[in-house]
Amino acid sequence: MKLNLKVWRQKNNKDEGRYEAHTVEATGDMSFLEMMDVLNEQLISEKKEPVAFEHDCREGICGSCNMVINGKPHGPQQGTTTCQLHMRHFNDGDSIAIEPFRSAAFPVIKDLVVDRSAFDHIIQAGGYISVNTGQAPDGNAIPIEKDLAGQSFDAATCIGCGACVAACPNGSAMLFTSAKVAHLGLLPQGKVEHTKRVKNMVDTMDKEGFGMCSNIGACEVECPKEISIENIAMMNRSYLASVFGGRE
Amino acid sequence: MSNITLNSNEPKGGLTNKWTDYRGSMNLVAPNNKRNLEVIIVGTGLAGASAASTLAELGYKVKAFTFHDSPRRAHSIAAQGGINAAKNYQNDGDSTFRLFYDTIKGGDYRSRESNVHRLAEVSTNIIDQCVAQGVPFAREYGGLLANRSFGGVQVSRTFYARGQTGQQLLIGAYQGLSRQISNGQVEMYNRHEMLDLVLVDGKARGIITRNLVTGKIDRHAAHCVVLATGGYGNVFYLSTNAMGCNVSAGWRSVKKGALMANPCFTQIHPTCIPVSGHYQSKLTLMSESLRNDGRVWVPKTKADAEAIQRGEKKGVDIAEADRDYYLERRYPAFGNLVPRDVASRAAKIACDEGKGVSPTGLAVFLDFADAIQRYGKAEAISKGIDNPDIVKLGEAIVKAKYGNLFQMYEKITGEDPYKNPMKIYPAVHYTMGGIWVDYNLETNVPGLFALGEANFSDHGANRLGASALMQGLADGYFVLPYTIGTFLSKEIRTPKISTDSPEFATAERDVTDRLLKLKSINGTQSVESFHRRLGQIVWEYCGMSRTAEGLKTGRQKIRDLRDEFYKDVFIPGDLEDYNPELEKATRVADFLELGELMMVDALDRNESCGGHFREEYSTDEGEAKRDDENYAYVSAWEWDDNQPILHKEELKFENVELKTRSYK
């Protein structure tokens, strides 16, 4: 199939950026990134600079890839990262617009590559359980209800890609932050620091320049790991408790 | 250089007390001195992140480096199936000794007894540590930890978090690391790639890095350097490794005198999604845990296989009597759960006989129909359902166990694995070889340590499933934090290392010159095209089966390709900019040397063992024929562009009897 691409090119953070048009020949079994590889090989053979994009595992788990495809973070397919999107979901002659994940808190580094270190800062603010190596009791010392462990796991599957932020008109990181709060806060081990954790992580989120949540729900729709917006509700309750009650 | 003597530095004493006694008697570093000692850790996957956070907790000043934008992206994250530990929670006869024995045997008796026993000992601490960190492991209804079984063993000792165990463990280690970053104990350098190791007075004292955003070359100094930089599977171009995985940090250290051990020991994983086209950039693993319930087969006749290859028949059209469940037939004791090397070779044999089931003929079936029936029936009985829809009930159970893997398979292939058997084929997955280290995980270069997949130490010639995560975390949480003291306790009087020395200046200049040289070639072929050709050569001559003749040919082909690379590679963009093509070029340049060393190593080893299968050394039944008399050693290579130099570490087996590995 022949595809007409409109790809975002931006030399660096100071450059204004623009779309560049290219045509590429692809097959249905290619992944979206393999289609981009074909484009880049084409550009290199013309001695031009290839399109910079971030990618690594190419199996939907590292969270590196981050393209907005035809206006949607990670493209049209539900629950799928860019690297796991395959070209069989497109048709011959399609036009495809490709942009980076845009948000004030994710400055562009080059072309489709953005700086997502703000996410690391949120985790550093409290997204952990304070246990030193060697302090742990036996793994079976604290039984955890199967369903509860499952719920915690569902929140923990976040890959930190930032699609939630890119999808949100407010550029909010509430889904990302609340997923970590839920992952840890649901487990007995994580309860001890829960209140402090929520407060610190939310405060850092604000400081990093992410917007507020206004219950639009685009984050949940675009999340490649289908993380539930219910986590946000849970975090809001805990945050209020941390501000007014000191404790839940 | 050639008068290197390899000393494993194993402490004396009986196998079971060795580690405990050693810990009790080794030199320690007092807290007031730890504050003044700096440690560089390169790589922040499971091994690196766990080491960085643990050393920081102990009070050392840590500088950690990753080429990723965040430590959370390391390829440990993609490990699916699980992590082994000798907890014996299932009461099925597991023990530290059994895990030790399984690992030694699984590795085809080519690993060091003392290291492996220590790994088995600390395995249980890892699970405790991870649970305390909040890793949401799978649980039973009673709330206790669940286990499953993996290839090459007869007990259930694998802990898991659905099909995303690596992700959950890495996130745990990343969170621990994040805590130390926020404390200021770890200085984190994201998007920095190590391009050289700096030795001062023969000791590893620093690294030269390139800032991948700005292209700036920087010097970093510390009292010692730890490599936790993963494996080199991407030398094959197509592998299950992430695109960025590379050997450069290790290889640069080899060029500074470290030794590369057993480079030809690479693991070909039996259950990966087959190659679909020439544009393919990587291969995707389907977790070994699937072999708990999936049955591997090919049609009994070539006629049926050819009909499938032409698309005229599907797997479900082949009658039960016309299928060859070849693993169950050849290895009744372990069946579909034979170790990876055995399963991979058996798939290759089936396909070489013309019985492959994809258009290319390079695939076998992994079938869940029986499991769906079995689980469906059990569920109907346990829930007391009349007129049950067995298939629907069974599919629900299979989905709960392997849902994300089935979904991934469907996304990549466009086929529904609940209705049609999966098609799988072996692919490069893990490298048992790596930097040579002693019992302390220290290389032959004083002050240079190597952890996790980057070292060679624990898996011999074949790694068992769910043991990579175990080793990465064992090294980082529970081994290095002790053993690094054997070196650092002698360094307490060494002041902060300066980057102003001539050694640092020279190393920096070498890096700059190397980059300029690559850029100035300004040829006509892309880095990617060279990498792809290198991969084809290594796969063909040093893949699932090898011959002396082929290895000689392969070596020459790589040398020719290397010459061509340095004459005709084209790197677009600027040196002082975000430039992924330049990053790839430095990595491929290193792979072009490592690939040659793999051929040399495989040619030296005139035996078959584990993942190293030499056609000249096989039994009448096609099984590997080991030669313990002549090859029970670790091959530790000193690089030389003309003829690499072999140093041998003889392996002594005092606690296990060397047997022919049988899974029949």
mmCIF file with all atom_site columns, C-alpha atoms in Angstrom, chain B residues 431-563:
data_model
loop_
_atom_site.group_PDB
_atom_site.id
_atom_site.type_symbol
_atom_site.label_atom_id
_atom_site.label_alt_id
_atom_site.label_comp_id
_atom_site.label_asym_id
_atom_site.label_entity_id
_atom_site.label_seq_id
_atom_site.pdbx_PDB_ins_code
_atom_site.Cartn_x
_atom_site.Cartn_y
_atom_site.Cartn_z
_atom_site.occupancy
_atom_site.B_iso_or_equiv
_atom_site.pdbx_formal_charge
_atom_site.auth_seq_id
_atom_site.auth_comp_id
_atom_site.auth_asym_id
_atom_site.auth_atom_id
_atom_site.pdbx_PDB_model_num
ATOM 1   C CA . THR B 1 431 ? 23.355 -14.245 25.871 1.00 0.00 ? 431 THR B CA 1
ATOM 2   C CA . MET B 1 432 ? 24.892 -16.443 28.540 1.00 0.00 ? 432 MET B CA 1
ATOM 3   C CA . GLY B 1 433 ? 28.339 -15.233 27.580 1.00 0.00 ? 433 GLY B CA 1
ATOM 4   C CA . GLY B 1 434 ? 29.582 -11.889 28.827 1.00 0.00 ? 434 GLY B CA 1
ATOM 5   C CA . ILE B 1 435 ? 32.372 -10.135 30.636 1.00 0.00 ? 435 ILE B CA 1
ATOM 6   C CA . TRP B 1 436 ? 34.466 -12.537 32.707 1.00 0.00 ? 436 TRP B CA 1
ATOM 7   C CA . VAL B 1 437 ? 34.062 -11.983 36.447 1.00 0.00 ? 437 VAL B CA 1
ATOM 8   C CA . ASP B 1 438 ? 35.340 -13.686 39.565 1.00 0.00 ? 438 ASP B CA 1
ATOM 9   C CA . TYR B 1 439 ? 33.294 -14.723 42.599 1.00 0.00 ? 439 TYR B CA 1
ATOM 10  C CA . ASN B 1 440 ? 33.105 -11.053 43.639 1.00 0.00 ? 440 ASN B CA 1
ATOM 11  C CA . LEU B 1 441 ? 31.667 -10.127 40.219 1.00 0.00 ? 441 LEU B CA 1
ATOM 12  C CA . GLU B 1 442 ? 34.876 -8.221  39.600 1.00 0.00 ? 442 GLU B CA 1
ATOM 13  C CA . THR B 1 443 ? 36.502 -8.488  36.183 1.00 0.00 ? 443 THR B CA 1
ATOM 14  C CA . ASN B 1 444 ? 40.207 -9.030  35.631 1.00 0.00 ? 444 ASN B CA 1
ATOM 15  C CA . VAL B 1 445 ? 40.500 -5.218  35.562 1.00 0.00 ? 445 VAL B CA 1
ATOM 16  C CA . PRO B 1 446 ? 40.687 -4.101  39.217 1.00 0.00 ? 446 PRO B CA 1
ATOM 17  C CA . GLY B 1 447 ? 37.721 -1.958  40.181 1.00 0.00 ? 447 GLY B CA 1
ATOM 18  C CA . LEU B 1 448 ? 35.614 -2.978  37.200 1.00 0.00 ? 448 LEU B CA 1
ATOM 19  C CA . PHE B 1 449 ? 32.569 -5.080  38.051 1.00 0.00 ? 449 PHE B CA 1
ATOM 20  C CA . ALA B 1 450 ? 29.931 -6.651  35.795 1.00 0.00 ? 450 ALA B CA 1
ATOM 21  C CA . LEU B 1 451 ? 26.408 -7.699  36.778 1.00 0.00 ? 451 LEU B CA 1
ATOM 22  C CA . GLY B 1 452 ? 23.378 -9.383  35.301 1.00 0.00 ? 452 GLY B CA 1
ATOM 23  C CA . GLU B 1 453 ? 23.306 -10.434 31.670 1.00 0.00 ? 453 GLU B CA 1
ATOM 24  C CA . ALA B 1 454 ? 26.451 -8.387  31.051 1.00 0.00 ? 454 ALA B CA 1
ATOM 25  C CA . ASN B 1 455 ? 28.565 -10.953 32.896 1.00 0.00 ? 455 ASN B CA 1
ATOM 26  C CA . PHE B 1 456 ? 28.983 -14.625 32.028 1.00 0.00 ? 456 PHE B CA 1
ATOM 27  C CA . SER B 1 457 ? 28.772 -16.134 35.424 1.00 0.00 ? 457 SER B CA 1
ATOM 28  C CA . ASP B 1 458 ? 25.714 -18.190 36.257 1.00 0.00 ? 458 ASP B CA 1
ATOM 29  C CA . HIS B 1 459 ? 24.008 -19.807 33.315 1.00 0.00 ? 459 HIS B CA 1
ATOM 30  C CA . GLY B 1 460 ? 26.744 -21.838 31.670 1.00 0.00 ? 460 GLY B CA 1
ATOM 31  C CA . ALA B 1 461 ? 25.885 -22.812 28.126 1.00 0.00 ? 461 ALA B CA 1
ATOM 32  C CA . ASN B 1 462 ? 22.121 -22.480 28.508 1.00 0.00 ? 462 ASN B CA 1
ATOM 33  C CA . ARG B 1 463 ? 19.915 -20.431 30.805 1.00 0.00 ? 463 ARG B CA 1
ATOM 34  C CA . LEU B 1 464 ? 16.772 -21.854 32.328 1.00 0.00 ? 464 LEU B CA 1
ATOM 35  C CA . GLY B 1 465 ? 13.551 -19.885 32.041 1.00 0.00 ? 465 GLY B CA 1
ATOM 36  C CA . ALA B 1 466 ? 12.809 -17.316 34.768 1.00 0.00 ? 466 ALA B CA 1
ATOM 37  C CA . SER B 1 467 ? 16.453 -17.256 35.843 1.00 0.00 ? 467 SER B CA 1
ATOM 38  C CA . ALA B 1 468 ? 17.536 -14.019 34.154 1.00 0.00 ? 468 ALA B CA 1
ATOM 39  C CA . LEU B 1 469 ? 15.408 -11.853 36.430 1.00 0.00 ? 469 LEU B CA 1
ATOM 40  C CA . MET B 1 470 ? 16.655 -13.881 39.379 1.00 0.00 ? 470 MET B CA 1
ATOM 41  C CA . GLN B 1 471 ? 20.293 -13.326 38.467 1.00 0.00 ? 471 GLN B CA 1
ATOM 42  C CA . GLY B 1 472 ? 19.909 -9.627  37.705 1.00 0.00 ? 472 GLY B CA 1
ATOM 43  C CA . LEU B 1 473 ? 18.323 -8.927  41.057 1.00 0.00 ? 473 LEU B CA 1
ATOM 44  C CA . ALA B 1 474 ? 20.571 -11.317 42.985 1.00 0.00 ? 474 ALA B CA 1
ATOM 45  C CA . ASP B 1 475 ? 23.655 -9.546  41.665 1.00 0.00 ? 475 ASP B CA 1
ATOM 46  C CA . GLY B 1 476 ? 22.262 -6.075  42.298 1.00 0.00 ? 476 GLY B CA 1
ATOM 47  C CA . TYR B 1 477 ? 20.471 -6.472  45.627 1.00 0.00 ? 477 TYR B CA 1
ATOM 48  C CA . PHE B 1 478 ? 22.348 -9.210  47.415 1.00 0.00 ? 478 PHE B CA 1
ATOM 49  C CA . VAL B 1 479 ? 25.776 -9.914  45.919 1.00 0.00 ? 479 VAL B CA 1
ATOM 50  C CA . LEU B 1 480 ? 27.524 -6.775  44.697 1.00 0.00 ? 480 LEU B CA 1
ATOM 51  C CA . PRO B 1 481 ? 26.618 -4.667  47.754 1.00 0.00 ? 481 PRO B CA 1
ATOM 52  C CA . TYR B 1 482 ? 28.776 -7.080  49.775 1.00 0.00 ? 482 TYR B CA 1
ATOM 53  C CA . THR B 1 483 ? 31.493 -8.014  47.306 1.00 0.00 ? 483 THR B CA 1
ATOM 54  C CA . ILE B 1 484 ? 32.188 -4.471  46.147 1.00 0.00 ? 484 ILE B CA 1
ATOM 55  C CA . GLY B 1 485 ? 33.587 -3.952  49.657 1.00 0.00 ? 485 GLY B CA 1
ATOM 56  C CA . THR B 1 486 ? 36.451 -6.328  48.888 1.00 0.00 ? 486 THR B CA 1
ATOM 57  C CA . PHE B 1 487 ? 37.726 -3.704  46.469 1.00 0.00 ? 487 PHE B CA 1
ATOM 58  C CA . LEU B 1 488 ? 36.527 -0.517  48.110 1.00 0.00 ? 488 LEU B CA 1
ATOM 59  C CA . SER B 1 489 ? 37.814 -1.420  51.580 1.00 0.00 ? 489 SER B CA 1
ATOM 60  C CA . LYS B 1 490 ? 41.303 -0.995  50.104 1.00 0.00 ? 490 LYS B CA 1
ATOM 61  C CA . GLU B 1 491 ? 40.381 2.398   48.653 1.00 0.00 ? 491 GLU B CA 1
ATOM 62  C CA . ILE B 1 492 ? 39.327 4.283   51.773 1.00 0.00 ? 492 ILE B CA 1
ATOM 63  C CA . ARG B 1 493 ? 42.489 6.380   51.649 1.00 0.00 ? 493 ARG B CA 1
ATOM 64  C CA . THR B 1 494 ? 42.067 7.224   47.976 1.00 0.00 ? 494 THR B CA 1
ATOM 65  C CA . PRO B 1 495 ? 40.801 10.772  47.615 1.00 0.00 ? 495 PRO B CA 1
ATOM 66  C CA . LYS B 1 496 ? 38.069 11.743  45.178 1.00 0.00 ? 496 LYS B CA 1
ATOM 67  C CA . ILE B 1 497 ? 39.198 10.786  41.682 1.00 0.00 ? 497 ILE B CA 1
ATOM 68  C CA . SER B 1 498 ? 39.872 13.777  39.460 1.00 0.00 ? 498 SER B CA 1
ATOM 69  C CA . THR B 1 499 ? 38.873 13.904  35.794 1.00 0.00 ? 499 THR B CA 1
ATOM 70  C CA . ASP B 1 500 ? 41.808 16.184  35.033 1.00 0.00 ? 500 ASP B CA 1
ATOM 71  C CA . SER B 1 501 ? 44.388 13.415  34.723 1.00 0.00 ? 501 SER B CA 1
ATOM 72  C CA . PRO B 1 502 ? 46.056 12.642  31.377 1.00 0.00 ? 502 PRO B CA 1
ATOM 73  C CA . GLU B 1 503 ? 44.261 9.256   31.329 1.00 0.00 ? 503 GLU B CA 1
ATOM 74  C CA . PHE B 1 504 ? 40.886 10.997  31.170 1.00 0.00 ? 504 PHE B CA 1
ATOM 75  C CA . ALA B 1 505 ? 42.117 13.471  28.577 1.00 0.00 ? 505 ALA B CA 1
ATOM 76  C CA . THR B 1 506 ? 43.427 10.693  26.352 1.00 0.00 ? 506 THR B CA 1
ATOM 77  C CA . ALA B 1 507 ? 40.256 8.639   26.674 1.00 0.00 ? 507 ALA B CA 1
ATOM 78  C CA . GLU B 1 508 ? 38.129 11.636  25.802 1.00 0.00 ? 508 GLU B CA 1
ATOM 79  C CA . ARG B 1 509 ? 40.259 12.430  22.786 1.00 0.00 ? 509 ARG B CA 1
ATOM 80  C CA . ASP B 1 510 ? 40.041 8.806   21.606 1.00 0.00 ? 510 ASP B CA 1
ATOM 81  C CA . VAL B 1 511 ? 36.260 8.952   21.760 1.00 0.00 ? 511 VAL B CA 1
ATOM 82  C CA . THR B 1 512 ? 36.083 12.226  19.867 1.00 0.00 ? 512 THR B CA 1
ATOM 83  C CA . ASP B 1 513 ? 38.475 10.898  17.228 1.00 0.00 ? 513 ASP B CA 1
ATOM 84  C CA . ARG B 1 514 ? 36.462 7.712   16.834 1.00 0.00 ? 514 ARG B CA 1
ATOM 85  C CA . LEU B 1 515 ? 33.231 9.654   16.282 1.00 0.00 ? 515 LEU B CA 1
ATOM 86  C CA . LEU B 1 516 ? 34.892 12.012  13.829 1.00 0.00 ? 516 LEU B CA 1
ATOM 87  C CA . LYS B 1 517 ? 36.355 9.073   11.932 1.00 0.00 ? 517 LYS B CA 1
ATOM 88  C CA . LEU B 1 518 ? 32.965 7.362   11.613 1.00 0.00 ? 518 LEU B CA 1
ATOM 89  C CA . LYS B 1 519 ? 31.266 10.547  10.511 1.00 0.00 ? 519 LYS B CA 1
ATOM 90  C CA . SER B 1 520 ? 33.955 11.415  7.997  1.00 0.00 ? 520 SER B CA 1
ATOM 91  C CA . ILE B 1 521 ? 33.626 8.128   6.076  1.00 0.00 ? 521 ILE B CA 1
ATOM 92  C CA . ASN B 1 522 ? 30.577 9.681   4.433  1.00 0.00 ? 522 ASN B CA 1
ATOM 93  C CA . GLY B 1 523 ? 29.894 6.595   2.310  1.00 0.00 ? 523 GLY B CA 1
ATOM 94  C CA . THR B 1 524 ? 26.720 5.360   0.679  1.00 0.00 ? 524 THR B CA 1
ATOM 95  C CA . GLN B 1 525 ? 25.252 2.623   2.895  1.00 0.00 ? 525 GLN B CA 1
ATOM 96  C CA . SER B 1 526 ? 23.158 3.052   6.027  1.00 0.00 ? 526 SER B CA 1
ATOM 97  C CA . VAL B 1 527 ? 24.210 1.732   9.426  1.00 0.00 ? 527 VAL B CA 1
ATOM 98  C CA . GLU B 1 528 ? 21.041 -0.351  9.485  1.00 0.00 ? 528 GLU B CA 1
ATOM 99  C CA . SER B 1 529 ? 21.981 -2.150  6.270  1.00 0.00 ? 529 SER B CA 1
ATOM 100 C CA . PHE B 1 530 ? 25.343 -3.173  7.728  1.00 0.00 ? 530 PHE B CA 1
ATOM 101 C CA . HIS B 1 531 ? 23.705 -4.333  10.926 1.00 0.00 ? 531 HIS B CA 1
ATOM 102 C CA . ARG B 1 532 ? 21.212 -6.434  8.995  1.00 0.00 ? 532 ARG B CA 1
ATOM 103 C CA . ARG B 1 533 ? 23.974 -8.090  6.960  1.00 0.00 ? 533 ARG B CA 1
ATOM 104 C CA . LEU B 1 534 ? 26.029 -8.768  10.087 1.00 0.00 ? 534 LEU B CA 1
ATOM 105 C CA . GLY B 1 535 ? 22.988 -10.373 11.678 1.00 0.00 ? 535 GLY B CA 1
ATOM 106 C CA . GLN B 1 536 ? 22.471 -12.667 8.709  1.00 0.00 ? 536 GLN B CA 1
ATOM 107 C CA . ILE B 1 537 ? 26.078 -13.843 8.869  1.00 0.00 ? 537 ILE B CA 1
ATOM 108 C CA . VAL B 1 538 ? 26.017 -14.507 12.607 1.00 0.00 ? 538 VAL B CA 1
ATOM 109 C CA . TRP B 1 539 ? 22.647 -16.304 12.395 1.00 0.00 ? 539 TRP B CA 1
ATOM 110 C CA . GLU B 1 540 ? 23.741 -18.457 9.501  1.00 0.00 ? 540 GLU B CA 1
ATOM 111 C CA . TYR B 1 541 ? 27.152 -19.501 10.801 1.00 0.00 ? 541 TYR B CA 1
ATOM 112 C CA . CYS B 1 542 ? 26.886 -19.089 14.565 1.00 0.00 ? 542 CYS B CA 1
ATOM 113 C CA . GLY B 1 543 ? 23.168 -19.662 15.200 1.00 0.00 ? 543 GLY B CA 1
ATOM 114 C CA . MET B 1 544 ? 21.308 -22.806 16.188 1.00 0.00 ? 544 MET B CA 1
ATOM 115 C CA . SER B 1 545 ? 23.861 -25.177 14.706 1.00 0.00 ? 545 SER B CA 1
ATOM 116 C CA . ARG B 1 546 ? 27.475 -24.594 13.815 1.00 0.00 ? 546 ARG B CA 1
ATOM 117 C CA . THR B 1 547 ? 30.282 -26.331 11.925 1.00 0.00 ? 547 THR B CA 1
ATOM 118 C CA . ALA B 1 548 ? 34.017 -25.682 11.859 1.00 0.00 ? 548 ALA B CA 1
ATOM 119 C CA . GLU B 1 549 ? 33.856 -24.926 8.152  1.00 0.00 ? 549 GLU B CA 1
ATOM 120 C CA . GLY B 1 550 ? 30.950 -22.516 8.532  1.00 0.00 ? 550 GLY B CA 1
ATOM 121 C CA . LEU B 1 551 ? 32.563 -20.691 11.431 1.00 0.00 ? 551 LEU B CA 1
ATOM 122 C CA . LYS B 1 552 ? 35.714 -20.064 9.408  1.00 0.00 ? 552 LYS B CA 1
ATOM 123 C CA . THR B 1 553 ? 33.617 -18.748 6.526  1.00 0.00 ? 553 THR B CA 1
ATOM 124 C CA . GLY B 1 554 ? 31.530 -16.640 8.890  1.00 0.00 ? 554 GLY B CA 1
ATOM 125 C CA . ARG B 1 555 ? 34.603 -15.125 10.479 1.00 0.00 ? 555 ARG B CA 1
ATOM 126 C CA . GLN B 1 556 ? 36.027 -14.067 7.132  1.00 0.00 ? 556 GLN B CA 1
ATOM 127 C CA . LYS B 1 557 ? 32.679 -12.642 6.035  1.00 0.00 ? 557 LYS B CA 1
ATOM 128 C CA . ILE B 1 558 ? 32.493 -10.517 9.161  1.00 0.00 ? 558 ILE B CA 1
ATOM 129 C CA . ARG B 1 559 ? 36.031 -9.226  8.654  1.00 0.00 ? 559 ARG B CA 1
ATOM 130 C CA . ASP B 1 560 ? 35.144 -8.298  5.085  1.00 0.00 ? 560 ASP B CA 1
ATOM 131 C CA . LEU B 1 561 ? 31.962 -6.606  6.216  1.00 0.00 ? 561 LEU B CA 1
ATOM 132 C CA . ARG B 1 562 ? 33.885 -4.670  8.842  1.00 0.00 ? 562 ARG B CA 1
ATOM 133 C CA . ASP B 1 563 ? 36.292 -3.368  6.205  1.00 0.00 ? 563 ASP B CA 1
#
